[in-house]
CSV table of C-alpha atoms and ligand atoms in Angstrom, one decimal:
chain,number,residue,atom,x,y,z
A,1,MET,CA,43.0,88.3,63.2
A,2,THR,CA,46.7,89.4,63.0
A,3,GLN,CA,49.1,86.5,62.4
A,4,PHE,CA,52.3,86.6,64.4
A,5,SER,CA,52.4,90.4,64.7
A,6,MET,CA,54.8,90.0,67.6
A,7,ILE,CA,58.3,89.8,66.2
A,8,ASP,CA,61.1,91.0,68.5
A,9,PRO,CA,64.2,92.9,67.5
A,10,PHE,CA,66.1,89.7,66.9
A,11,GLY,CA,63.5,88.3,64.5
A,12,ARG,CA,62.0,85.9,67.0
A,13,ALA,CA,58.2,85.4,66.6
A,14,ILE,CA,56.5,85.4,70.0
A,15,ASP,CA,53.7,82.8,70.0
A,16,TYR,CA,54.0,81.5,73.5
A,17,LEU,CA,52.6,83.2,76.6
A,18,ARG,CA,53.1,82.1,80.2
A,19,VAL,CA,50.7,83.6,82.7
A,20,SER,CA,51.4,83.6,86.4
A,21,VAL,CA,47.8,83.7,87.8
A,22,THR,CA,48.9,84.0,91.4
A,23,ASP,CA,52.2,84.5,93.3
A,24,ARG,CA,50.9,82.3,96.1
A,25,CYS,CA,51.7,78.7,96.6
A,26,ASP,CA,50.7,76.0,99.0
A,27,PHE,CA,54.4,74.7,99.0
A,28,ARG,CA,57.6,76.5,99.9
A,29,CYS,CA,60.2,74.7,97.8
A,30,VAL,CA,63.5,75.6,99.3
A,31,TYR,CA,65.2,76.7,96.0
A,32,CYS,CA,62.1,78.7,94.9
A,33,MET,CA,60.9,80.7,98.0
A,34,ALA,CA,61.9,81.7,101.4
A,35,GLU,CA,59.8,80.1,104.1
A,36,ASP,CA,58.5,83.5,105.2
A,37,MET,CA,57.3,85.0,102.0
A,38,THR,CA,55.4,88.3,101.7
A,39,PHE,CA,52.8,87.9,99.0
A,40,LEU,CA,51.1,90.6,97.0
A,41,PRO,CA,48.0,92.1,98.5
A,42,LYS,CA,44.9,90.6,96.8
A,43,ARG,CA,43.8,94.1,95.6
A,44,ASP,CA,46.9,94.3,93.3
A,45,LEU,CA,45.9,91.2,91.4
A,46,LEU,CA,44.3,91.3,88.0
A,47,SER,CA,40.8,90.0,88.2
A,48,LEU,CA,40.0,86.8,86.3
A,49,GLU,CA,38.1,88.9,83.7
A,50,GLU,CA,41.2,91.1,83.3
A,51,LEU,CA,43.4,88.1,82.9
A,52,ASP,CA,41.1,86.7,80.3
A,53,ARG,CA,41.0,90.0,78.4
A,54,LEU,CA,44.8,90.3,78.5
A,55,CYS,CA,45.3,86.7,77.2
A,56,THR,CA,42.7,87.2,74.5
A,57,VAL,CA,44.6,90.3,73.2
A,58,PHE,CA,47.8,88.2,73.1
A,59,ILE,CA,46.0,85.5,71.2
A,60,GLU,CA,44.8,88.0,68.7
A,61,LYS,CA,48.4,89.1,68.3
A,62,GLY,CA,49.7,85.7,67.5
A,63,VAL,CA,50.0,83.6,70.7
A,64,ARG,CA,49.2,80.0,69.9
A,65,ARG,CA,50.2,78.3,73.1
A,66,LEU,CA,49.3,79.5,76.6
A,67,ARG,CA,50.5,78.1,79.9
A,68,LEU,CA,49.0,79.0,83.3
A,69,THR,CA,51.5,78.9,86.1
A,70,GLY,CA,52.3,80.7,89.3
A,71,GLY,CA,52.8,80.4,92.3
A,72,GLU,CA,50.5,77.4,92.2
A,73,PRO,CA,47.9,78.2,89.5
A,74,LEU,CA,45.3,75.8,91.0
A,75,VAL,CA,45.2,77.7,94.4
A,76,ARG,CA,43.9,80.8,92.7
A,77,LYS,CA,40.2,81.2,93.7
A,78,ASN,CA,37.8,80.3,90.9
A,79,ILE,CA,40.7,79.5,88.5
A,80,MET,CA,38.5,77.1,86.6
A,81,HIS,CA,36.4,80.0,85.5
A,82,LEU,CA,39.4,81.4,83.7
A,83,VAL,CA,40.4,78.1,82.2
A,84,ARG,CA,36.8,77.6,81.0
A,85,GLN,CA,36.8,81.1,79.5
A,86,LEU,CA,40.1,80.6,77.8
A,87,SER,CA,39.0,77.3,76.4
A,88,ARG,CA,36.8,79.2,73.9
A,89,HIS,CA,40.0,80.0,72.0
A,90,LEU,CA,40.8,76.3,71.7
A,91,LYS,CA,37.3,75.7,70.3
A,92,SER,CA,37.7,78.5,67.8
A,93,GLY,CA,41.1,77.2,66.8
A,94,ALA,CA,42.8,80.5,67.6
A,95,LEU,CA,44.8,78.8,70.4
A,96,GLN,CA,46.5,75.5,69.7
A,97,GLU,CA,47.2,74.6,73.3
A,98,LEU,CA,46.2,75.5,76.8
A,99,THR,CA,48.4,74.0,79.5
A,100,LEU,CA,49.4,74.3,83.1
A,101,THR,CA,52.4,73.9,85.3
A,102,SER,CA,51.4,72.6,88.7
A,103,ASN,CA,52.7,71.1,91.9
A,104,GLY,CA,49.9,68.6,91.7
A,105,SER,CA,48.5,69.3,95.1
A,106,GLN,CA,45.1,70.3,93.8
A,107,LEU,CA,45.0,68.1,90.7
A,108,GLU,CA,42.8,65.4,92.2
A,109,ARG,CA,40.1,68.1,92.5
A,110,PHE,CA,40.5,69.7,89.1
A,111,ALA,CA,41.9,67.1,86.7
A,112,ALA,CA,38.6,66.1,85.2
A,113,GLU,CA,37.4,69.6,84.7
A,114,LEU,CA,40.7,70.7,83.1
A,115,ALA,CA,40.4,67.8,80.6
A,116,ASP,CA,36.8,68.9,79.9
A,117,CYS,CA,38.1,72.4,79.1
A,118,GLY,CA,40.4,71.0,76.5
A,119,VAL,CA,43.6,70.9,78.4
A,120,ARG,CA,45.5,67.9,77.0
A,121,ARG,CA,48.8,67.9,78.9
A,122,ILE,CA,50.1,69.2,82.2
A,123,ASN,CA,53.5,69.6,83.8
A,124,VAL,CA,53.8,68.4,87.4
A,125,SER,CA,56.8,69.4,89.4
A,126,ILE,CA,58.2,66.7,91.7
A,127,ASP,CA,61.8,66.7,92.8
A,128,THR,CA,61.8,63.4,94.8
A,129,LEU,CA,59.7,60.3,95.2
A,130,ASP,CA,60.7,59.9,98.8
A,131,PRO,CA,57.8,61.3,101.0
A,132,ASP,CA,60.2,62.5,103.8
A,133,LYS,CA,62.6,64.2,101.3
A,134,PHE,CA,59.5,65.6,99.6
A,135,ARG,CA,58.4,67.3,102.8
A,136,VAL,CA,61.9,68.7,103.3
A,137,ILE,CA,62.3,70.2,99.8
A,138,THR,CA,58.7,71.6,99.6
A,139,ARG,CA,58.7,72.4,103.3
A,140,TRP,CA,54.9,72.0,103.3
A,141,GLY,CA,54.0,69.4,100.6
A,142,ASN,CA,52.4,66.0,100.9
A,143,LEU,CA,53.7,63.6,98.3
A,144,ASP,CA,50.7,61.3,98.7
A,145,LYS,CA,48.3,64.0,97.7
A,146,VAL,CA,50.4,64.8,94.6
A,147,MET,CA,50.4,61.2,93.6
A,148,ARG,CA,46.6,61.1,93.9
A,149,GLY,CA,46.6,64.2,91.7
A,150,ILE,CA,48.7,62.5,89.0
A,151,GLU,CA,46.5,59.5,89.1
A,152,ALA,CA,43.4,61.7,88.7
A,153,ALA,CA,45.1,63.5,85.8
A,154,GLU,CA,45.9,60.2,84.1
A,155,ALA,CA,42.4,58.9,84.6
A,156,ALA,CA,41.1,62.1,83.0
A,157,GLY,CA,43.3,61.4,80.0
A,158,LEU,CA,45.7,64.3,80.6
A,159,HIS,CA,49.3,63.6,79.5
A,160,VAL,CA,51.5,64.3,82.5
A,161,LYS,CA,55.1,65.4,82.2
A,162,LEU,CA,57.3,65.3,85.3
A,163,ASN,CA,59.5,68.3,86.0
A,164,ALA,CA,62.4,68.0,88.4
A,165,VAL,CA,64.9,70.6,89.4
A,166,ALA,CA,68.3,68.9,89.6
A,167,LEU,CA,69.7,69.6,93.1
A,168,LYS,CA,73.2,68.7,94.1
A,169,GLY,CA,73.4,66.3,97.0
A,170,PHE,CA,69.6,66.2,97.2
A,171,ASN,CA,68.1,64.2,94.3
A,172,GLU,CA,71.1,63.6,91.9
A,173,ASP,CA,71.3,60.0,93.0
A,174,GLU,CA,67.6,59.5,92.8
A,175,LEU,CA,67.0,60.9,89.3
A,176,PRO,CA,67.7,57.5,87.5
A,177,GLU,CA,65.0,55.9,89.7
A,178,MET,CA,62.6,58.8,89.1
A,179,LEU,CA,63.3,58.4,85.4
A,180,ARG,CA,62.4,54.7,85.5
A,181,TRP,CA,59.3,55.5,87.5
A,182,ALA,CA,58.1,58.2,85.1
A,183,HIS,CA,58.8,56.3,81.9
A,184,GLY,CA,57.3,53.2,83.4
A,185,ARG,CA,54.0,55.1,83.7
A,186,GLY,CA,54.3,56.5,80.2
A,187,MET,CA,55.3,60.0,81.4
A,188,ASP,CA,58.0,62.1,79.9
A,189,MET,CA,60.4,63.8,82.3
A,190,THR,CA,62.4,67.0,82.2
A,191,VAL,CA,65.2,68.0,84.5
A,192,ILE,CA,65.9,71.7,85.1
A,193,GLU,CA,69.0,73.6,86.3
A,194,THR,CA,68.4,75.8,89.3
A,195,MET,CA,68.3,79.4,88.4
A,196,PRO,CA,69.5,82.4,90.5
A,197,MET,CA,66.1,84.0,91.0
A,198,GLY,CA,65.1,85.8,94.2
A,199,GLU,CA,66.5,85.6,97.7
A,200,ILE,CA,66.1,82.2,99.4
A,201,ASP,CA,67.3,81.0,102.7
A,202,ALA,CA,69.9,78.7,101.2
A,203,ASP,CA,73.1,79.3,99.2
A,204,ARG,CA,72.4,78.4,95.6
A,205,THR,CA,76.0,77.4,94.9
A,206,ASP,CA,75.4,74.5,97.2
A,207,GLN,CA,72.3,73.4,95.2
A,208,TYR,CA,73.5,73.9,91.7
A,209,LEU,CA,74.0,70.8,89.7
A,210,PRO,CA,75.1,71.4,86.0
A,211,LEU,CA,73.1,69.1,83.8
A,212,SER,CA,76.2,68.3,81.7
A,213,LEU,CA,77.4,66.5,84.8
A,214,LEU,CA,74.1,64.8,85.4
A,215,ARG,CA,74.0,63.6,81.8
A,216,ALA,CA,77.5,62.0,82.2
A,217,GLN,CA,76.2,60.3,85.3
A,218,LEU,CA,73.1,59.0,83.5
A,219,GLU,CA,75.2,57.7,80.6
A,220,GLN,CA,76.9,55.3,83.0
A,221,GLN,CA,73.6,53.3,83.3
A,222,PHE,CA,71.5,54.4,80.3
A,223,THR,CA,71.9,54.8,76.6
A,224,LEU,CA,71.0,58.4,75.7
A,225,THR,CA,70.3,59.4,72.1
A,226,ASP,CA,69.7,63.0,71.2
A,227,ILE,CA,66.4,63.4,69.4
A,228,PRO,CA,64.9,66.4,67.6
A,229,PHE,CA,61.6,66.2,69.7
A,230,LYS,CA,60.3,69.6,70.7
A,231,THR,CA,57.3,70.7,72.8
A,232,GLY,CA,57.9,74.4,71.9
A,233,GLY,CA,60.0,75.0,75.1
A,234,PRO,CA,63.7,75.2,75.7
A,235,ALA,CA,64.2,71.6,76.6
A,236,ARG,CA,66.6,69.5,74.5
A,237,TYR,CA,65.4,65.9,74.5
A,238,VAL,CA,67.1,62.5,74.5
A,239,GLU,CA,65.5,59.1,74.2
A,240,ILE,CA,66.5,56.5,76.8
A,241,ALA,CA,66.9,53.1,75.2
A,242,GLU,CA,66.5,51.1,78.4
A,243,THR,CA,63.1,52.7,79.4
A,244,GLY,CA,61.8,53.7,75.9
A,245,GLY,CA,61.0,57.2,77.3
A,246,ARG,CA,62.1,60.8,76.7
A,247,LEU,CA,64.1,63.0,79.0
A,248,GLY,CA,64.4,66.7,78.5
A,249,PHE,CA,67.2,68.9,79.7
A,250,ILE,CA,66.5,72.6,80.5
A,251,THR,CA,69.9,74.1,80.8
A,252,PRO,CA,69.7,77.9,81.3
A,253,MET,CA,73.1,77.9,83.0
A,254,THR,CA,75.3,75.5,81.0
A,255,HIS,CA,73.7,76.1,77.6
A,256,ASN,CA,72.0,79.3,76.9
A,257,PHE,CA,68.9,78.7,74.8
A,258,CYS,CA,67.8,82.3,74.3
A,259,GLU,CA,68.4,82.3,70.5
A,260,SER,CA,65.2,80.4,70.0
A,261,CYS,CA,63.1,82.1,72.7
A,262,ASN,CA,59.5,82.4,71.6
A,263,ARG,CA,57.9,83.5,74.8
A,264,VAL,CA,57.0,86.3,77.1
A,265,ARG,CA,55.5,86.1,80.6
A,266,ILE,CA,52.8,88.1,82.5
A,267,THR,CA,52.5,88.2,86.2
A,268,CYS,CA,49.3,88.2,88.2
A,269,THR,CA,49.5,92.0,88.5
A,270,GLY,CA,49.8,92.4,84.7
A,271,MET,CA,53.5,93.1,84.5
A,272,LEU,CA,54.9,91.8,81.2
A,273,TYR,CA,58.4,90.3,81.4
A,274,MET,CA,60.1,89.9,78.1
A,275,CYS,CA,62.8,87.7,79.6
A,276,LEU,CA,62.7,85.4,82.7
A,277,GLY,CA,66.3,86.5,83.6
A,278,GLN,CA,66.1,90.3,83.1
A,279,ASP,CA,64.4,93.0,85.0
A,280,ASP,CA,62.8,95.1,82.2
A,281,SER,CA,59.0,94.9,82.2
A,282,ALA,CA,56.0,96.7,81.0
A,283,ASP,CA,53.0,97.6,83.1
A,284,LEU,CA,50.0,96.2,81.1
A,285,ARG,CA,47.6,96.7,84.0
A,286,ALA,CA,47.8,100.4,83.6
A,287,ALA,CA,47.1,100.1,79.8
A,288,LEU,CA,44.3,97.6,80.5
A,289,ARG,CA,42.5,99.8,83.0
A,290,ALA,CA,43.1,103.1,81.1
A,291,SER,CA,40.4,102.3,78.5
A,292,GLU,CA,37.7,99.8,77.6
A,293,GLY,CA,39.1,99.3,74.2
A,294,ASN,CA,42.3,97.3,73.6
A,295,GLU,CA,44.3,99.7,71.4
A,296,LEU,CA,46.4,101.1,74.3
A,297,LEU,CA,47.1,97.6,75.5
A,298,SER,CA,48.0,96.4,72.1
A,299,THR,CA,50.4,99.4,71.6
A,300,ALA,CA,52.0,98.8,75.1
A,301,ILE,CA,52.6,95.1,74.1
A,302,ASP,CA,54.2,96.1,70.8
A,303,GLU,CA,56.5,98.6,72.5
A,304,ALA,CA,57.5,95.9,75.1
A,305,ILE,CA,58.1,93.2,72.5
A,306,GLY,CA,60.3,95.8,70.7
A,307,ARG,CA,62.6,95.8,73.7
A,308,LYS,CA,62.8,92.1,74.2
A,309,PRO,CA,66.4,91.5,75.2
A,310,LYS,CA,68.7,89.0,73.4
A,311,GLY,CA,68.9,86.8,76.5
A,312,HIS,CA,69.5,86.4,80.2
A,313,ASP,CA,72.9,86.4,82.0
A,314,PHE,CA,72.3,84.1,84.9
A,315,ILE,CA,75.4,83.3,86.9
A,316,ILE,CA,75.8,81.0,89.9
A,317,ASP,CA,79.2,81.1,91.6
A,318,ARG,CA,80.6,81.9,95.0
A,319,ARG,CA,81.8,85.4,93.9
A,320,THR,CA,78.3,86.3,92.6
A,321,ASN,CA,76.4,85.3,95.6
A,322,ARG,CA,73.4,87.3,94.7
A,323,PRO,CA,70.3,86.4,92.6
A,324,SER,CA,70.6,87.6,88.9
A,325,VAL,CA,67.1,88.9,89.2
A,326,SER,CA,65.5,89.9,92.6
A,327,ARG,CA,62.1,88.4,91.9
A,328,HIS,CA,61.3,84.8,92.7
A,329,MET,CA,60.4,82.3,90.1
A,330,SER,CA,56.9,82.3,91.6
A,331,VAL,CA,56.4,85.9,90.5
A,332,THR,CA,57.0,85.3,86.8
A,333,GLY,CA,56.1,81.7,86.8
A,334,GLY,CA,58.6,78.9,85.9
B,1,SAM,N1,53.5,75.7,91.4
B,1,SAM,C1,53.8,75.2,90.1
B,1,SAM,C2,54.8,74.1,90.1
B,1,SAM,O1,55.2,73.7,91.2
B,1,SAM,O2,55.2,73.7,89.0
B,1,SAM,C3,54.2,76.3,89.0
B,1,SAM,C4,55.2,77.4,89.4
B,1,SAM,S1,56.8,76.8,89.8
B,1,SAM,C5,57.6,78.3,90.1
B,1,SAM,C6,57.4,76.3,88.2
B,1,SAM,C7,58.6,75.5,88.2
B,1,SAM,O3,59.7,76.3,88.5
B,1,SAM,C8,58.7,74.3,89.1
B,1,SAM,O4,59.1,73.2,88.4
B,1,SAM,C9,59.8,74.7,90.1
B,1,SAM,O5,60.5,73.5,90.5
B,1,SAM,C10,60.7,75.6,89.2
B,1,SAM,N2,61.5,76.5,89.9
B,1,SAM,C11,61.2,77.3,90.9
B,1,SAM,N3,62.3,78.1,91.3
B,1,SAM,C12,63.3,77.7,90.5
B,1,SAM,C13,64.7,78.1,90.3
B,1,SAM,N4,65.2,79.0,91.1
B,1,SAM,N5,65.4,77.5,89.4
B,1,SAM,C14,64.9,76.5,88.6
B,1,SAM,N6,63.6,76.1,88.6
B,1,SAM,C15,62.8,76.7,89.6
């Protein structure tokens, strides 16, 4: 097996793959999607077997951690078949970690099986603990169901991390309470700056809360200490003395973290995006379907990695009132 054959033009080794297994979701979070979304026709999707083949080639080329995302990964039909298939790479030791990012709505159903497949941790996205506000932000979500999902995950021994997008005027006052709640349950938490991806019904300038500001607000009631803790992602962590837990900051807007980017993303149609915030992509579905062997696919991946850009240039301000990239986060997976 080739070790870390994917090195980009800036010397970054690519060992992390995020796979959006569906662009569909059972929520319509207001900063993520428009209410009336047009989803891809099912015939354009890679089959679960094709997704498995694609992931396997990436693993052979040096991917060590793989995250399934979406859309909502757990609404893809027969998704556990793919998880079960991919788990063979955990057993063989080729893959160090298989994880998911989920809205938690289907976790009650799948948590035990995920754990059985070797999934050890999972990120659950929740932006508020208030059931009414939860319904407003997700448009369609039910917080109770998500809570039952988290309980099922904990009962199955999965380590849950809470992800919250920091939204001005929506949850900024509630984030300290969410932090206490998460840490009280032994969960880490990460806050994320909203990114200008895809047309939504709202104005992003109204939603954008720089995390530098949030950090200053948190410092009025908590003692934050920077720690070198890493989960392989772009979050920079602090420890909170009062709760004894960790809080991660993902700051694509106020602090560009591209210099240490170790990841690429594939969509459910087999498009490879080398950067979340740029439009360049490579069509791996064509390479996948052109032959039964994996040589063409491997060459297409190498060519794409050879063009991985230095970084994104997200901007949110009133003059630039357009998304930096036209695709929604649900296409490439957050
Ligand atoms: N459905 C899953 C979930 O809810 O986590 C996985 C996909 S979702 C697109 C992944 C993450 O991206 C979620 O935490 C979501 O809040 C976040 N997200 C979506 N749109 C975003 C945006 N424009 N800026 C920042 N984060 C965003």
